[in-house]
Tab-separated table of C-alpha atoms and ligand atoms in Angstrom:
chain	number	residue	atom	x	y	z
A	239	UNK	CA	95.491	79.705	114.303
A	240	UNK	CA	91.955	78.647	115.530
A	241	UNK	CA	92.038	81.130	118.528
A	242	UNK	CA	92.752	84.131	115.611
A	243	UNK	CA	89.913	83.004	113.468
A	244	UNK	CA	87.566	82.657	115.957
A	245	UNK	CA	88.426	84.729	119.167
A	246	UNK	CA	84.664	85.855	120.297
A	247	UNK	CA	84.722	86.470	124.318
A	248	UNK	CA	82.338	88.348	126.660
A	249	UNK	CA	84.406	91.839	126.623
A	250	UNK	CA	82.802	94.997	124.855
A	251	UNK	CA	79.704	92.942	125.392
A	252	UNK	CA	77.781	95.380	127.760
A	253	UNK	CA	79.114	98.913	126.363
A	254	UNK	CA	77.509	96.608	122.835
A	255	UNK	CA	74.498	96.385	124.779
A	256	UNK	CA	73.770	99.933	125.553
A	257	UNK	CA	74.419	101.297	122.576
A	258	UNK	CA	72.829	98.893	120.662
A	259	UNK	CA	69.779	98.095	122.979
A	260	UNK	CA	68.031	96.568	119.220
A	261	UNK	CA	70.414	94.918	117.889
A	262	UNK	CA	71.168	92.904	121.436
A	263	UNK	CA	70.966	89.356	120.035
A	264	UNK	CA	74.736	89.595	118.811
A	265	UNK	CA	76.214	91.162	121.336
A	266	UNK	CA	79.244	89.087	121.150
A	267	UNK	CA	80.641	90.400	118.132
A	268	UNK	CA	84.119	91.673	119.373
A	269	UNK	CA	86.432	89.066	117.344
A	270	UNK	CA	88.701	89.585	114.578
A	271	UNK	CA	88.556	87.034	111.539
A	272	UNK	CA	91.921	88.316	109.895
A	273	UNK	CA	94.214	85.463	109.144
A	274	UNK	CA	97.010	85.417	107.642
A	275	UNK	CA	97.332	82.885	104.726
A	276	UNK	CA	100.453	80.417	104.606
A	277	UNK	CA	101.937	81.806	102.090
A	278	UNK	CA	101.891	85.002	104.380
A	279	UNK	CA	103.717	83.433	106.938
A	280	UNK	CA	106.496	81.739	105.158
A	281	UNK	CA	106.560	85.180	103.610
A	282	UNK	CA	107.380	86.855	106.753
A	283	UNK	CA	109.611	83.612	108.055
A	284	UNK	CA	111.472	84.174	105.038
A	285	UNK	CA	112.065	87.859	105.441
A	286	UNK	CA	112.885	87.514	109.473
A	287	UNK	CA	115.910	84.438	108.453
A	288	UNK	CA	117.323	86.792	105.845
A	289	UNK	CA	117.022	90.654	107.571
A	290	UNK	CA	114.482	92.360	105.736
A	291	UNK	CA	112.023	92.010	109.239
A	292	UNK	CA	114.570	93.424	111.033
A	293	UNK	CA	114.828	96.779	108.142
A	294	UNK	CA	110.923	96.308	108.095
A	295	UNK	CA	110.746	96.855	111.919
A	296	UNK	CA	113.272	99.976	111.874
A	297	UNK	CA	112.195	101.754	109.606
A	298	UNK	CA	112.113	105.205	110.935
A	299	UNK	CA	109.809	108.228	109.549
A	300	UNK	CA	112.021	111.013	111.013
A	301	UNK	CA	115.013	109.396	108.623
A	302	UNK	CA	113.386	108.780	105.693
A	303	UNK	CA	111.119	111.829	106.051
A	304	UNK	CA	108.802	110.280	103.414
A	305	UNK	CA	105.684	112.077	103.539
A	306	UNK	CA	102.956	109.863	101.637
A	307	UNK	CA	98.818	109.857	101.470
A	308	UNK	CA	96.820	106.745	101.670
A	309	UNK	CA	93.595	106.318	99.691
A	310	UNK	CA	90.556	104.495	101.804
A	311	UNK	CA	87.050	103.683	99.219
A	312	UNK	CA	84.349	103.690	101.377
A	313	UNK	CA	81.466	101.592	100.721
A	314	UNK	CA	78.598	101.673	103.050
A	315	UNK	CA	76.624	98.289	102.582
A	316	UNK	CA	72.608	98.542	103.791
A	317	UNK	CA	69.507	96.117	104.049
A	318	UNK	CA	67.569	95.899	101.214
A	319	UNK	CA	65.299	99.180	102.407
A	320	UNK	CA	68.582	101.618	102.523
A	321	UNK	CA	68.738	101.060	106.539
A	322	UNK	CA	71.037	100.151	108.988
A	323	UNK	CA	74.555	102.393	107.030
A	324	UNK	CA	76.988	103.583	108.528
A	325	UNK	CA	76.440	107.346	109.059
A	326	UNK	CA	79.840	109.379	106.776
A	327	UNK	CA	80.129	111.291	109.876
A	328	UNK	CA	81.613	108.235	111.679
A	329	UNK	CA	83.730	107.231	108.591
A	330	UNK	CA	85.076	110.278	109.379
A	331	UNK	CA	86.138	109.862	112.818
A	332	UNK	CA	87.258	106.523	112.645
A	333	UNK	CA	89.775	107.938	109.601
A	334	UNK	CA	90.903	110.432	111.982
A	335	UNK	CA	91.323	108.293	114.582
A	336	UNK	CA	93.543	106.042	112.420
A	337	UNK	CA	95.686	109.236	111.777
A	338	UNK	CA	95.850	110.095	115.236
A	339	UNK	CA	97.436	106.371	115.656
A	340	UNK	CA	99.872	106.121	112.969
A	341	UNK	CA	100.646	110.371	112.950
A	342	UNK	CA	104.297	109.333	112.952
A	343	UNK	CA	104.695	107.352	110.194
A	344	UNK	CA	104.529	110.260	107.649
A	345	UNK	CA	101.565	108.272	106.400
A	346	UNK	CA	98.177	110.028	105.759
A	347	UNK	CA	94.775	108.344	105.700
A	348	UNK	CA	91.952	110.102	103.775
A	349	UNK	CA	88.932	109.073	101.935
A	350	UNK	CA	88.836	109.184	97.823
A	351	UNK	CA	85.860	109.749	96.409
A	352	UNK	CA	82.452	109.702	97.389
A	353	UNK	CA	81.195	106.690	99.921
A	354	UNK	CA	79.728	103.935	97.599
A	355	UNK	CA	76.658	102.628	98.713
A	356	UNK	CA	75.450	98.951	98.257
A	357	UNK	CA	71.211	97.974	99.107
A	358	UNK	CA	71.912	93.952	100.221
A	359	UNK	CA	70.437	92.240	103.003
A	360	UNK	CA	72.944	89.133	101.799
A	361	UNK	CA	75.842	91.218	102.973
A	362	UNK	CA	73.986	93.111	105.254
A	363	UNK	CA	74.368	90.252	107.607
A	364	UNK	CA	77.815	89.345	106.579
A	365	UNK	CA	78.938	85.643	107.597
A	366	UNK	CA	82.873	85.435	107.736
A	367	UNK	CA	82.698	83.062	104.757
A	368	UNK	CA	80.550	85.840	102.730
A	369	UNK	CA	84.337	87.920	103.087
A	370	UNK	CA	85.923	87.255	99.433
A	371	UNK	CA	82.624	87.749	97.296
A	372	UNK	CA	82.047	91.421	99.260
A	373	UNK	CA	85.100	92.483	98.983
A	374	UNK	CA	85.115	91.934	95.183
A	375	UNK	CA	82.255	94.545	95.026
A	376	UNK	CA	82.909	97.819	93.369
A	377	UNK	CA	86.599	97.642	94.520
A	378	UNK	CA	88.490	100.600	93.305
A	379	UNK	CA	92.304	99.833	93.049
A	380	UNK	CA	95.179	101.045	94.897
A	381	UNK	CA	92.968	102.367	97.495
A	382	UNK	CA	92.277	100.160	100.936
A	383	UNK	CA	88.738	99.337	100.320
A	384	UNK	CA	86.529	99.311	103.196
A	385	UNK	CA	83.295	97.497	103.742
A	386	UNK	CA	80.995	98.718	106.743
A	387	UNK	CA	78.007	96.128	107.370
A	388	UNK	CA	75.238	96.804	109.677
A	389	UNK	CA	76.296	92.792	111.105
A	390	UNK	CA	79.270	90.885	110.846
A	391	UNK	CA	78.244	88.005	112.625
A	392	UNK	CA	80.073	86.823	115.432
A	393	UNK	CA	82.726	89.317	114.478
A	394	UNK	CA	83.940	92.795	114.609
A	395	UNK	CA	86.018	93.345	111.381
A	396	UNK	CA	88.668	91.718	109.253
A	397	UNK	CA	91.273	92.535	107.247
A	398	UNK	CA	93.855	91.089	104.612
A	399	UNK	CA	97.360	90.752	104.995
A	400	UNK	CA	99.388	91.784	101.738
A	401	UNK	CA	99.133	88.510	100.313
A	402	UNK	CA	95.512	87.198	100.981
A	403	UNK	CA	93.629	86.071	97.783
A	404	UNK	CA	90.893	88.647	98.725
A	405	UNK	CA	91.506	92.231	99.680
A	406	UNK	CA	89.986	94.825	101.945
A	407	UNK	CA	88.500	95.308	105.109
A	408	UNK	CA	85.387	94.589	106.706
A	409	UNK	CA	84.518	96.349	109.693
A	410	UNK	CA	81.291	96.039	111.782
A	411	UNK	CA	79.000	99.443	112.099
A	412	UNK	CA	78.621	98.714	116.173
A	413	UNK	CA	82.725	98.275	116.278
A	414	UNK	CA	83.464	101.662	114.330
A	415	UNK	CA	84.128	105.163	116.037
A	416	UNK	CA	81.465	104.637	118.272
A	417	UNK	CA	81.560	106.494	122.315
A	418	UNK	CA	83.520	102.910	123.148
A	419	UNK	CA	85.853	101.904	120.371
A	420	UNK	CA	88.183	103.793	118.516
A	421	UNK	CA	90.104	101.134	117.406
A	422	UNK	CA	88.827	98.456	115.558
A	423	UNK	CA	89.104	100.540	112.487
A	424	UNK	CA	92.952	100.727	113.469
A	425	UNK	CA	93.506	97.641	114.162
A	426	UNK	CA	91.659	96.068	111.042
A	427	UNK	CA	93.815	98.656	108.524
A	428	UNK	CA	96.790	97.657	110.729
A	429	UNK	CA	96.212	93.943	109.436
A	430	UNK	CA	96.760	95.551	105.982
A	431	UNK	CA	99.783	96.454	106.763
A	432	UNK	CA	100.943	93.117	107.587
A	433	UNK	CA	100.662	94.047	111.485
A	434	UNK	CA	99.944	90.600	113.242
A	435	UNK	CA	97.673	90.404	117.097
A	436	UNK	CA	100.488	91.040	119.911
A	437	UNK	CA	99.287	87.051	121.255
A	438	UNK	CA	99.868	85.835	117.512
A	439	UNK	CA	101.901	82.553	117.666
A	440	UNK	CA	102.704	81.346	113.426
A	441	UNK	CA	106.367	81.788	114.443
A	442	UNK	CA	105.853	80.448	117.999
A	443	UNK	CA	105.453	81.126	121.316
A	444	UNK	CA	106.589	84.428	122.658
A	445	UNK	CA	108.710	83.712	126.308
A	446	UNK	CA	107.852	86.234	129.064
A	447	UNK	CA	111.083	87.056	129.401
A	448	UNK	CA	111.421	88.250	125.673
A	449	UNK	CA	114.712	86.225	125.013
A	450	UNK	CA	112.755	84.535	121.790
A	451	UNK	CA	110.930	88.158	120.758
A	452	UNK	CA	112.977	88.646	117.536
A	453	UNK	CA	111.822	85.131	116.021
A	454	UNK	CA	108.782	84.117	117.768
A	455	UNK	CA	105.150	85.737	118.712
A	456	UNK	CA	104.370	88.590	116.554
A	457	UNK	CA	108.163	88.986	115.884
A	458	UNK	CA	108.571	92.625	117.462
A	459	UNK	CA	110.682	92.880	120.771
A	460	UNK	CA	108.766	95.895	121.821
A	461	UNK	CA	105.465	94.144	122.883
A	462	UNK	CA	105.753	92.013	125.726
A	463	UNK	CA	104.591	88.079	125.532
A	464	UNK	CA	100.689	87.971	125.314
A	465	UNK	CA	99.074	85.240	126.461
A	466	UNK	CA	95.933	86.860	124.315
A	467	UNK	CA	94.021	89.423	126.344
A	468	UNK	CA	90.225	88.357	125.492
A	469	UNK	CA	88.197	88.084	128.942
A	470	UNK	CA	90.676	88.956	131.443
A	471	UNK	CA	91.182	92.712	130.974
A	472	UNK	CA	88.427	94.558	133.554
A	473	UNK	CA	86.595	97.588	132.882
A	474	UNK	CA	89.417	99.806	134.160
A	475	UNK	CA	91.958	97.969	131.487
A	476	UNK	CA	93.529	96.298	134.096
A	477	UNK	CA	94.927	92.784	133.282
A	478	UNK	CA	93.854	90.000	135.128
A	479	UNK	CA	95.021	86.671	133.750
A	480	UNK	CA	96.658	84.551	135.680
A	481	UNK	CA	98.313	82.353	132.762
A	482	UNK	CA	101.653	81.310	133.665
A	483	UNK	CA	104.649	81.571	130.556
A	484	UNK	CA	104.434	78.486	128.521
A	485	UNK	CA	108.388	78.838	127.936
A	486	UNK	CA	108.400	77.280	131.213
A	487	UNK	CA	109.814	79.795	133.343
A	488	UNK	CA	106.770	80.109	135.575
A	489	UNK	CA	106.532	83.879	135.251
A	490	UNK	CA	103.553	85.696	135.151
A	491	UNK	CA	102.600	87.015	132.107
A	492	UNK	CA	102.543	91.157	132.171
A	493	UNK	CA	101.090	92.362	129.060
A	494	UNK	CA	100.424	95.702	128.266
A	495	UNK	CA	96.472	96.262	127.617
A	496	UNK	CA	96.584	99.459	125.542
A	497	UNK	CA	98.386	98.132	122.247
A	498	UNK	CA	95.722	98.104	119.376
A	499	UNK	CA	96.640	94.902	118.252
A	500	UNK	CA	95.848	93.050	121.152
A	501	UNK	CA	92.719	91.611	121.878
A	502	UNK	CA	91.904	93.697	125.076
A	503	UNK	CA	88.638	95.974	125.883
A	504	UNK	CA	88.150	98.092	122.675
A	505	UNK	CA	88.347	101.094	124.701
A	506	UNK	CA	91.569	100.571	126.542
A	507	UNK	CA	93.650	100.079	123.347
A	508	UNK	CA	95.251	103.333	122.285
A	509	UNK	CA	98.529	102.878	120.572
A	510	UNK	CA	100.857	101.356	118.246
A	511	UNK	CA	104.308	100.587	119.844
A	512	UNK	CA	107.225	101.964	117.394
A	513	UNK	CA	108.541	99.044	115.776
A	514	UNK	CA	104.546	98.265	114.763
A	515	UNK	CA	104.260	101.607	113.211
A	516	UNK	CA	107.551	100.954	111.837
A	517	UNK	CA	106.625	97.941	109.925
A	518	UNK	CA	103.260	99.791	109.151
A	519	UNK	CA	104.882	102.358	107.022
A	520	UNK	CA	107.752	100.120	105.586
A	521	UNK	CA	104.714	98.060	104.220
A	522	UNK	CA	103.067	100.875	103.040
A	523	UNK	CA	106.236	101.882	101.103
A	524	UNK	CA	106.888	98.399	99.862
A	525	UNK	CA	104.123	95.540	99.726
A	526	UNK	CA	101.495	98.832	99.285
A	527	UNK	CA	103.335	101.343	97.218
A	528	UNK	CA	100.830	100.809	94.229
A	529	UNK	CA	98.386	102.707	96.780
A	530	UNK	CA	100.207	105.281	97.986
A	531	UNK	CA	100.201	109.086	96.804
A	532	UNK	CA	103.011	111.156	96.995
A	533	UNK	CA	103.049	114.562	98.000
A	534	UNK	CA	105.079	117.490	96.784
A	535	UNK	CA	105.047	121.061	97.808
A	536	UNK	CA	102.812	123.106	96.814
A	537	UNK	CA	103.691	126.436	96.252
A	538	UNK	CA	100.924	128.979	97.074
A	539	UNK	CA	100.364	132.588	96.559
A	540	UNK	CA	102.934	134.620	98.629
A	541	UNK	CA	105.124	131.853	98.303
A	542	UNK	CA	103.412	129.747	101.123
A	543	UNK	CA	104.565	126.371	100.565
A	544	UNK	CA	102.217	123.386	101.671
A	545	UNK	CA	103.024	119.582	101.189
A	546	UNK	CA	100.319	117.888	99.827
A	547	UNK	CA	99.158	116.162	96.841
A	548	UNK	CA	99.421	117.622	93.023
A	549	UNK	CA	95.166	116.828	93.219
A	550	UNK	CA	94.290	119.065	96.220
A	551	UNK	CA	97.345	121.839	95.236
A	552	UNK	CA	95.807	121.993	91.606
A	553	UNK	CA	92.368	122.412	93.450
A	554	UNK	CA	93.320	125.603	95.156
A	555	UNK	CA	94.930	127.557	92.707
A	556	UNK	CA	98.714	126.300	93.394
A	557	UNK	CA	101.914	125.099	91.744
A	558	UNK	CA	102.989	121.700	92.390
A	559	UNK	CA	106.359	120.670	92.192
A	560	UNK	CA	106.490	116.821	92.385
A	561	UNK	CA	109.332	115.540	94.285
A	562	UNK	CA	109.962	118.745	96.029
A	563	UNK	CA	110.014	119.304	99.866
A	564	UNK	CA	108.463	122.749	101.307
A	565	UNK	CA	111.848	122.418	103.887
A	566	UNK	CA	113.826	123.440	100.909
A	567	UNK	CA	112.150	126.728	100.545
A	568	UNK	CA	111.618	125.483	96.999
A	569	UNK	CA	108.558	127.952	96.369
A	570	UNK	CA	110.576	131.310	97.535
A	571	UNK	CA	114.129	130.345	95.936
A	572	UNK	CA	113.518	133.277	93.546
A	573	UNK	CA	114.126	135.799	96.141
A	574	UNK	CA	116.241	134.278	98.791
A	575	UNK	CA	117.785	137.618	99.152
A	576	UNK	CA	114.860	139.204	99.828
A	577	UNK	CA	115.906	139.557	103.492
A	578	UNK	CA	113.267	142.060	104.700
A	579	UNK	CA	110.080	140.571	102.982
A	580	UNK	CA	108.596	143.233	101.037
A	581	UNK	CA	109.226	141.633	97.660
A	582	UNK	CA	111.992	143.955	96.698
A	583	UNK	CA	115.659	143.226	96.776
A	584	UNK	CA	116.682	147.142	97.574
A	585	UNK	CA	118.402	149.207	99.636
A	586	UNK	CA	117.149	147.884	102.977
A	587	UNK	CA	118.270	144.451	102.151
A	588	UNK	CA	122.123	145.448	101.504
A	589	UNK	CA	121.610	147.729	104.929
A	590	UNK	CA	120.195	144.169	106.469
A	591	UNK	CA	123.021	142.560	105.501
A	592	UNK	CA	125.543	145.277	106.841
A	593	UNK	CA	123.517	145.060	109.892
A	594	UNK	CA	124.188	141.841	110.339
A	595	UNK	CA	127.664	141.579	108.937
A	596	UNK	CA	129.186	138.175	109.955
A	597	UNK	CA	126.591	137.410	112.140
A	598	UNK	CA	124.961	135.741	110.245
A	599	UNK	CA	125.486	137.031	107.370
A	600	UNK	CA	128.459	136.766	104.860
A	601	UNK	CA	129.878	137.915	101.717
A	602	UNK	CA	128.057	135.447	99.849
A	603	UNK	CA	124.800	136.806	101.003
A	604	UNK	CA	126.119	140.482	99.659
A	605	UNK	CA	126.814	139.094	96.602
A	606	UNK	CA	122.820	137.500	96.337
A	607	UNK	CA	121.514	140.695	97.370
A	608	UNK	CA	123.734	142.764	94.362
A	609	UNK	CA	122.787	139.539	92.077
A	610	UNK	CA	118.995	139.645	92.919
A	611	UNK	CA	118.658	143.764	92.386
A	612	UNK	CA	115.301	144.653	92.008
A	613	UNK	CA	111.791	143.355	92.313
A	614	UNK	CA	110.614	139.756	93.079
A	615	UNK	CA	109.439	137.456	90.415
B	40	LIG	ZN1	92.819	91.378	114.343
């Protein structure tokens, strides 16, 4: 538990440097201070012993086909003078990022409202301990709230599992969307979503050869053991422990160094593995429904249908049908039989049809075409 609150090491430090050539007295600011609380983890030791993990960890976007947008608050916190925020432009890239991670989850990031903007050189310079009274600040509910300081000393971000006494997410300005990290942001949302570090050992000790991975380490069999990759990934992401399984086995460890919930260079980690994003969106359906906005189609002029939310189809002049999927053809059902798309159920539909008699069309579609006589509504 100590090595997860505290987990500072010497990677990220020079890309830090460069960017930052002013701000180089905390240059080791690559750690993550998310921790799960206890509850948390009997939580999830509960819900591994009686199967619910296991559902969790399959849950599968392209069955459920649940198409759902996630509300992120901004708030950009600044010294006392307005300087040192985050500029919106790389909110906005980080929130893409995080789409570009989790794109097949069915889950949508975007930012409600307008960034809220705090003047406080307290929480300018944010010590880990300083977490639960920021987070409190202008908090806007159901939405993930997230809080970008100009310092978070000796750390890069945080964020709070589902049951945490304080919620939201703290993320660093140096550690978001900048030329060398596109992650952070991911992983500290990820945390969120219950997602644990791939080296995380509450339920034990993952063994290299993975015969403990449904029970122990961060409980998904589709990350490899992880010794915990700070200071031995090199510049070119390559791994270069030398740790030796502590299962006894005397087998190198060989973890991946791309997962975004490891603790390897910010720039090498790309990717969630399945059952991650699995348990990502079964959490957002579940633990974080309350935040979650449903979309429905959207039926546009010309019967363009769009799935998106009833806010943004009101917006642009559309008809939202809650509930409704845009694969049904929900927003052209009036004129289903009108087979040659001129608006019109006429003539040149029934000679459609007797064009294509049997193949594919049937008697039933004769009958729709007879039925729909006349002019689109
Ligand atoms: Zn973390």
């Amino acid at each position: 538990m100590i090595t997860a609150l505290f987990c500072c090491t010497s990677s990220g430090t020079l890309a830090s440097a460069q960017l930052n050539p002013g701000h180089a007295t905390h240059v080791e600011e690559d750690g993550c201070g998310s921790v799960p609380s206890q509850e948390h983890i009997e939580l999830i030791r509960q819900r591994i012993s009686d199967g619910t993990w296991e559902t969790a960890t399959q849950w599968r976007y392209e069955d459920r086909g649940i198409d759902a947008y996630v509300p992120i608050t901004a708030h950009v916190v600044r010294y006392d003078d307005g300087s040192g925020g985050l500029p919106q432009s790389r909110i906005d890239v980080a929130i893409d990022d995080l789409n570009d991670h989790v794109a097949t989850t069915g889950l949508v990031f975007y930012q409600m409202g307008d960034t809220i903007y705090m003047n406080d050189s307290q929480y300018a310079e944010l010590d880990s301990d300083e977490f639960c009274s920021l987070v409190a600040i202008d908090s806007v509910p159901q939405t993930v709230n997230i809080y970008f300081v100009p310092d978070f000393v000796n750390l890069c971000g945080r964020g709070s599992f589902t049951t945490n006494p304080c919620q939201g997410v703290v993320i660093d300005n140096d550690c978001t969307a900048t030329s060398s990290n596109h992650s952070t942001f991911s992983h500290e949302v990820a945390h969120y979503f219950n997602l644990y570090h791939t080296h995380t050992t509450y339920h034990g000790v993952e063994c290299v050869d993975g015969s403990n991975c449904a029970t122990a380490g961060d409980v998904h069999c589709d990350t490899p053991a992880d010794p915990n990759l700070s200071g031995v990934v090199d510049d070119f992401c390559n791994y270069t422990g030398t740790e030796l399984d502590e299962c006894g086995s005397g087998m190198p460890y060989a973890p991946p160094t791309t997962n975004l919930m490891s603790y390897s260079r910010k720039w090498c980690r790309t990717h969630f593995t399945q059952e991650q994003l699995s348990l990502f969106a079964w959490t957002a359906h579940n633990d974080r429904s309350d935040h979650l906005v449903y979309a429905g189609a959207c039926c546009m002029q010309n019967e363009v249908c769009v799935q998106v939310t009833q806010e943004l189809c009101l917006s642009v002049g559309g008809t939202y049908l809650a509930g409704q999927s845009c694969d049904d053809g929900v927003c052209s059902e009036q004129c289903d039989a009108d087979l040659t798309g001129d608006d019109h159920v006429g003539v040149d539909d029934l000679l459609a049809v007797i064009a294509g008699w049997q193949n594919p069309y049937t008697v039933d579609d004769l009958l729709l075409v007879i039925s729909s006589w006349g002019p689109c509504e």
